[in-house]
């Protein structure tokens, strides 16, 4: 759901559906969304398999959680760029 929401935010930032009907940087945007999606799935699997529940209580206390936060910061910086 987060990735779909982010994709919608990028499209709105570009003016899609409001002022124009074409998407700028179409190939870059789709490849970025695909890479983010694959990274999220792999990081959540890594967290589910490798988490020690006695030590790590929340997702963001682990290495995959920190990488997810870095991906989110990068994604929102891309939103600010558009």
Coordinates of N, CA and C in Angstrom, one line a residue:
X1 N 0.8 -1.2 0.0 CA 0.0 0.0 0.0 C 0.9 1.3 0.0
X2 N 2.0 1.2 0.7 CA 2.9 2.3 0.8 C 3.4 2.7 -0.6
X3 N 3.8 1.7 -1.4 CA 4.4 1.9 -2.7 C 3.4 2.5 -3.6
X4 N 2.2 2.0 -3.6 CA 1.1 2.5 -4.5 C 0.8 4.0 -4.1
X5 N 0.8 4.3 -2.8 CA 0.5 5.6 -2.3 C 1.7 6.6 -2.8
X6 N 2.9 6.1 -2.7 CA 4.0 6.9 -3.1 C 4.0 7.1 -4.6
X7 N 3.6 6.1 -5.4 CA 3.5 6.2 -6.8 C 2.4 7.3 -7.2
X8 N 1.3 7.3 -6.5 CA 0.3 8.3 -6.7 C 0.8 9.7 -6.3
X9 N 1.5 9.8 -5.3 CA 2.1 11.1 -4.9 C 3.0 11.7 -6.0
X10 N 3.8 10.8 -6.5 CA 4.8 11.2 -7.6 C 4.0 11.7 -8.8
X11 N 2.9 10.9 -9.2 CA 2.1 11.3 -10.3 C 1.4 12.6 -10.1
X12 N 0.9 12.8 -8.9 CA 0.3 14.1 -8.6 C 1.3 15.3 -8.6
X13 N 2.5 15.0 -8.1 CA 3.5 16.0 -8.1 C 3.9 16.4 -9.5
X14 N 3.8 15.5 -10.5 CA 4.1 15.8 -11.9 C 2.9 16.5 -12.6
X15 N 1.8 16.5 -11.9 CA 0.6 17.1 -12.5 C -0.2 16.2 -13.3
X16 N 0.0 14.9 -13.2 CA -0.8 13.9 -14.0 C -2.2 13.9 -13.5
X17 N -3.1 14.0 -14.4 CA -4.6 14.0 -14.1 C -5.1 15.3 -13.7
X18 N -4.3 16.3 -13.5 CA -4.7 17.6 -13.1 C -4.5 18.6 -14.2
X19 N -3.3 18.7 -14.7 CA -3.0 19.7 -15.8 C -2.6 19.0 -17.1
X20 N -2.0 17.8 -17.0 CA -1.6 17.2 -18.2 C -1.8 15.7 -18.1
X21 N -1.8 14.9 -19.2 CA -2.1 13.5 -19.2 C -0.8 12.7 -19.6
X22 N 0.3 13.2 -19.6 CA 1.5 12.4 -19.9 C 2.5 12.4 -18.7
X23 N 3.2 11.4 -18.6 CA 4.1 11.2 -17.4 C 5.5 11.5 -17.9
X24 N 6.2 12.4 -17.2 CA 7.6 12.7 -17.5 C 8.5 11.6 -16.9
X25 N 9.6 11.3 -17.5 CA 10.5 10.3 -17.0 C 9.8 9.0 -16.7
X26 N 9.1 8.5 -17.6 CA 8.2 7.3 -17.5 C 9.0 6.1 -17.1
X27 N 10.1 5.8 -17.9 CA 10.9 4.6 -17.7 C 11.6 4.6 -16.3
X28 N 12.2 5.8 -15.9 CA 12.8 5.9 -14.7 C 11.9 5.7 -13.5
X29 N 10.7 6.3 -13.6 CA 9.7 6.2 -12.5 C 9.2 4.8 -12.3
X30 N 8.9 4.1 -13.4 CA 8.5 2.7 -13.3 C 9.6 1.8 -12.8
X31 N 10.8 2.0 -13.2 CA 11.9 1.2 -12.8 C 12.2 1.4 -11.3
X32 N 12.1 2.7 -10.9 CA 12.3 3.0 -9.5 C 11.2 2.4 -8.6
X33 N 10.0 2.4 -9.0 CA 8.9 1.8 -8.2 C 9.1 0.3 -8.2
X34 N 9.5 -0.3 -9.3 CA 9.8 -1.7 -9.3 C 10.9 -2.1 -8.4
X35 N 12.0 -1.3 -8.4 CA 13.1 -1.6 -7.5 C 12.7 -1.4 -6.0
X36 N 12.0 -0.4 -5.7 CA 11.5 -0.2 -4.3 C 10.6 -1.3 -3.9
X37 N 9.7 -1.8 -4.8 CA 8.8 -2.9 -4.4 C 9.6 -4.2 -4.2
X38 N 10.6 -4.5 -5.0 CA 11.4 -5.7 -4.8 C 12.2 -5.6 -3.5
X39 N 12.7 -4.4 -3.3 CA 13.5 -4.2 -2.1 C 12.7 -4.4 -0.8
X40 N 11.4 -3.8 -0.8 CA 10.6 -3.9 0.3 C 10.2 -5.4 0.6
X41 N 9.9 -6.1 -0.4 CA 9.5 -7.6 -0.3 C 10.7 -8.3 0.3
X42 N 11.9 -8.1 -0.3 CA 13.1 -8.9 0.2 C 13.5 -8.5 1.6
X43 N 13.3 -7.2 1.9 CA 13.7 -6.7 3.3 C 12.7 -7.3 4.3
X44 N 11.4 -7.3 4.0 CA 10.4 -7.9 4.9 C 10.6 -9.4 5.1
X45 N 11.0 -10.1 4.0 CA 11.3 -11.5 4.2 C 12.6 -11.7 5.0
X46 N 13.6 -10.9 4.8 CA 14.8 -11.0 5.6 C 14.5 -10.7 7.0
X47 N 13.7 -9.7 7.3 CA 13.3 -9.5 8.7 C 12.5 -10.6 9.3
X48 N 11.6 -11.2 8.6 CA 10.8 -12.3 9.1 C 11.6 -13.5 9.4
X49 N 12.6 -13.8 8.5 CA 13.4 -15.0 8.7 C 14.5 -14.8 9.8
X50 N 15.1 -13.6 9.8 CA 16.3 -13.4 10.6 C 16.1 -12.7 11.9
X51 N 14.9 -12.4 12.3 CA 14.7 -11.6 13.5 C 14.7 -12.5 14.7
X52 N 15.4 -12.0 15.7 CA 15.5 -12.7 17.0 C 14.5 -11.9 17.9
X53 N 13.3 -12.6 18.2 CA 12.3 -11.8 18.9 C 12.6 -11.6 20.4
X54 N 13.6 -12.2 20.9 CA 14.1 -11.9 22.2 C 14.8 -10.6 22.3
X55 N 15.5 -10.2 21.2 CA 16.3 -9.0 21.2 C 15.6 -7.9 20.5
X56 N 15.0 -8.1 19.4 CA 14.4 -7.1 18.5 C 12.9 -7.2 18.6
X57 N 12.3 -6.1 19.1 CA 10.9 -6.0 19.3 C 10.2 -5.4 18.1
X58 N 10.7 -4.3 17.6 CA 10.1 -3.6 16.5 C 10.9 -3.8 15.2
X59 N 10.2 -3.6 14.1 CA 10.9 -3.7 12.8 C 12.1 -2.8 12.6
X60 N 11.9 -1.6 13.1 CA 12.9 -0.5 12.8 C 14.1 -0.6 13.7
X61 N 14.2 -1.6 14.6 CA 15.3 -1.8 15.4 C 16.3 -2.7 14.8
X62 N 16.0 -3.3 13.6 CA 16.8 -4.3 12.9 C 17.5 -3.6 11.7
X63 N 18.4 -4.3 11.1 CA 19.1 -3.9 9.9 C 18.1 -3.7 8.8
X64 N 17.2 -4.7 8.5 CA 16.3 -4.4 7.4 C 15.4 -3.2 7.6
X65 N 15.0 -3.0 8.9 CA 14.2 -1.8 9.2 C 14.9 -0.5 8.9
X66 N 16.2 -0.5 9.2 CA 16.9 0.7 9.0 C 17.1 1.0 7.5
X67 N 17.3 -0.1 6.7 CA 17.4 0.0 5.2 C 16.0 0.5 4.7
X68 N 14.9 0.0 5.2 CA 13.6 0.5 4.8 C 13.4 2.0 5.1
X69 N 13.9 2.4 6.2 CA 13.8 3.9 6.5 C 14.7 4.7 5.5
X70 N 15.8 4.2 5.2 CA 16.7 4.9 4.2 C 16.0 4.9 2.8
X71 N 15.3 3.8 2.4 CA 14.6 3.8 1.2 C 13.5 4.8 1.2
X72 N 12.8 5.0 2.3 CA 11.7 5.9 2.4 C 12.2 7.4 2.4
X73 N 13.3 7.6 3.0 CA 13.9 9.0 2.9 C 14.3 9.3 1.4
X74 N 14.9 8.3 0.8 CA 15.3 8.5 -0.6 C 14.0 8.7 -1.5
X75 N 13.0 8.0 -1.2 CA 11.7 8.1 -2.0 C 11.1 9.5 -1.8
X76 N 11.1 10.0 -0.6 CA 10.5 11.3 -0.3 C 11.4 12.4 -0.9
X77 N 12.7 12.2 -0.9 CA 13.6 13.2 -1.6 C 13.3 13.2 -3.1
X78 N 12.9 12.1 -3.7 CA 12.5 12.0 -5.1 C 11.2 12.8 -5.2
X79 N 10.3 12.6 -4.3 CA 9.1 13.4 -4.4 C 9.3 14.9 -4.3
X80 N 10.3 15.3 -3.5 CA 10.6 16.7 -3.4 C 11.2 17.2 -4.6
X81 N 12.0 16.4 -5.3 CA 12.6 16.7 -6.6 C 11.6 17.0 -7.7
X82 N 10.5 16.3 -7.7 CA 9.5 16.5 -8.7 C 8.6 17.6 -8.3

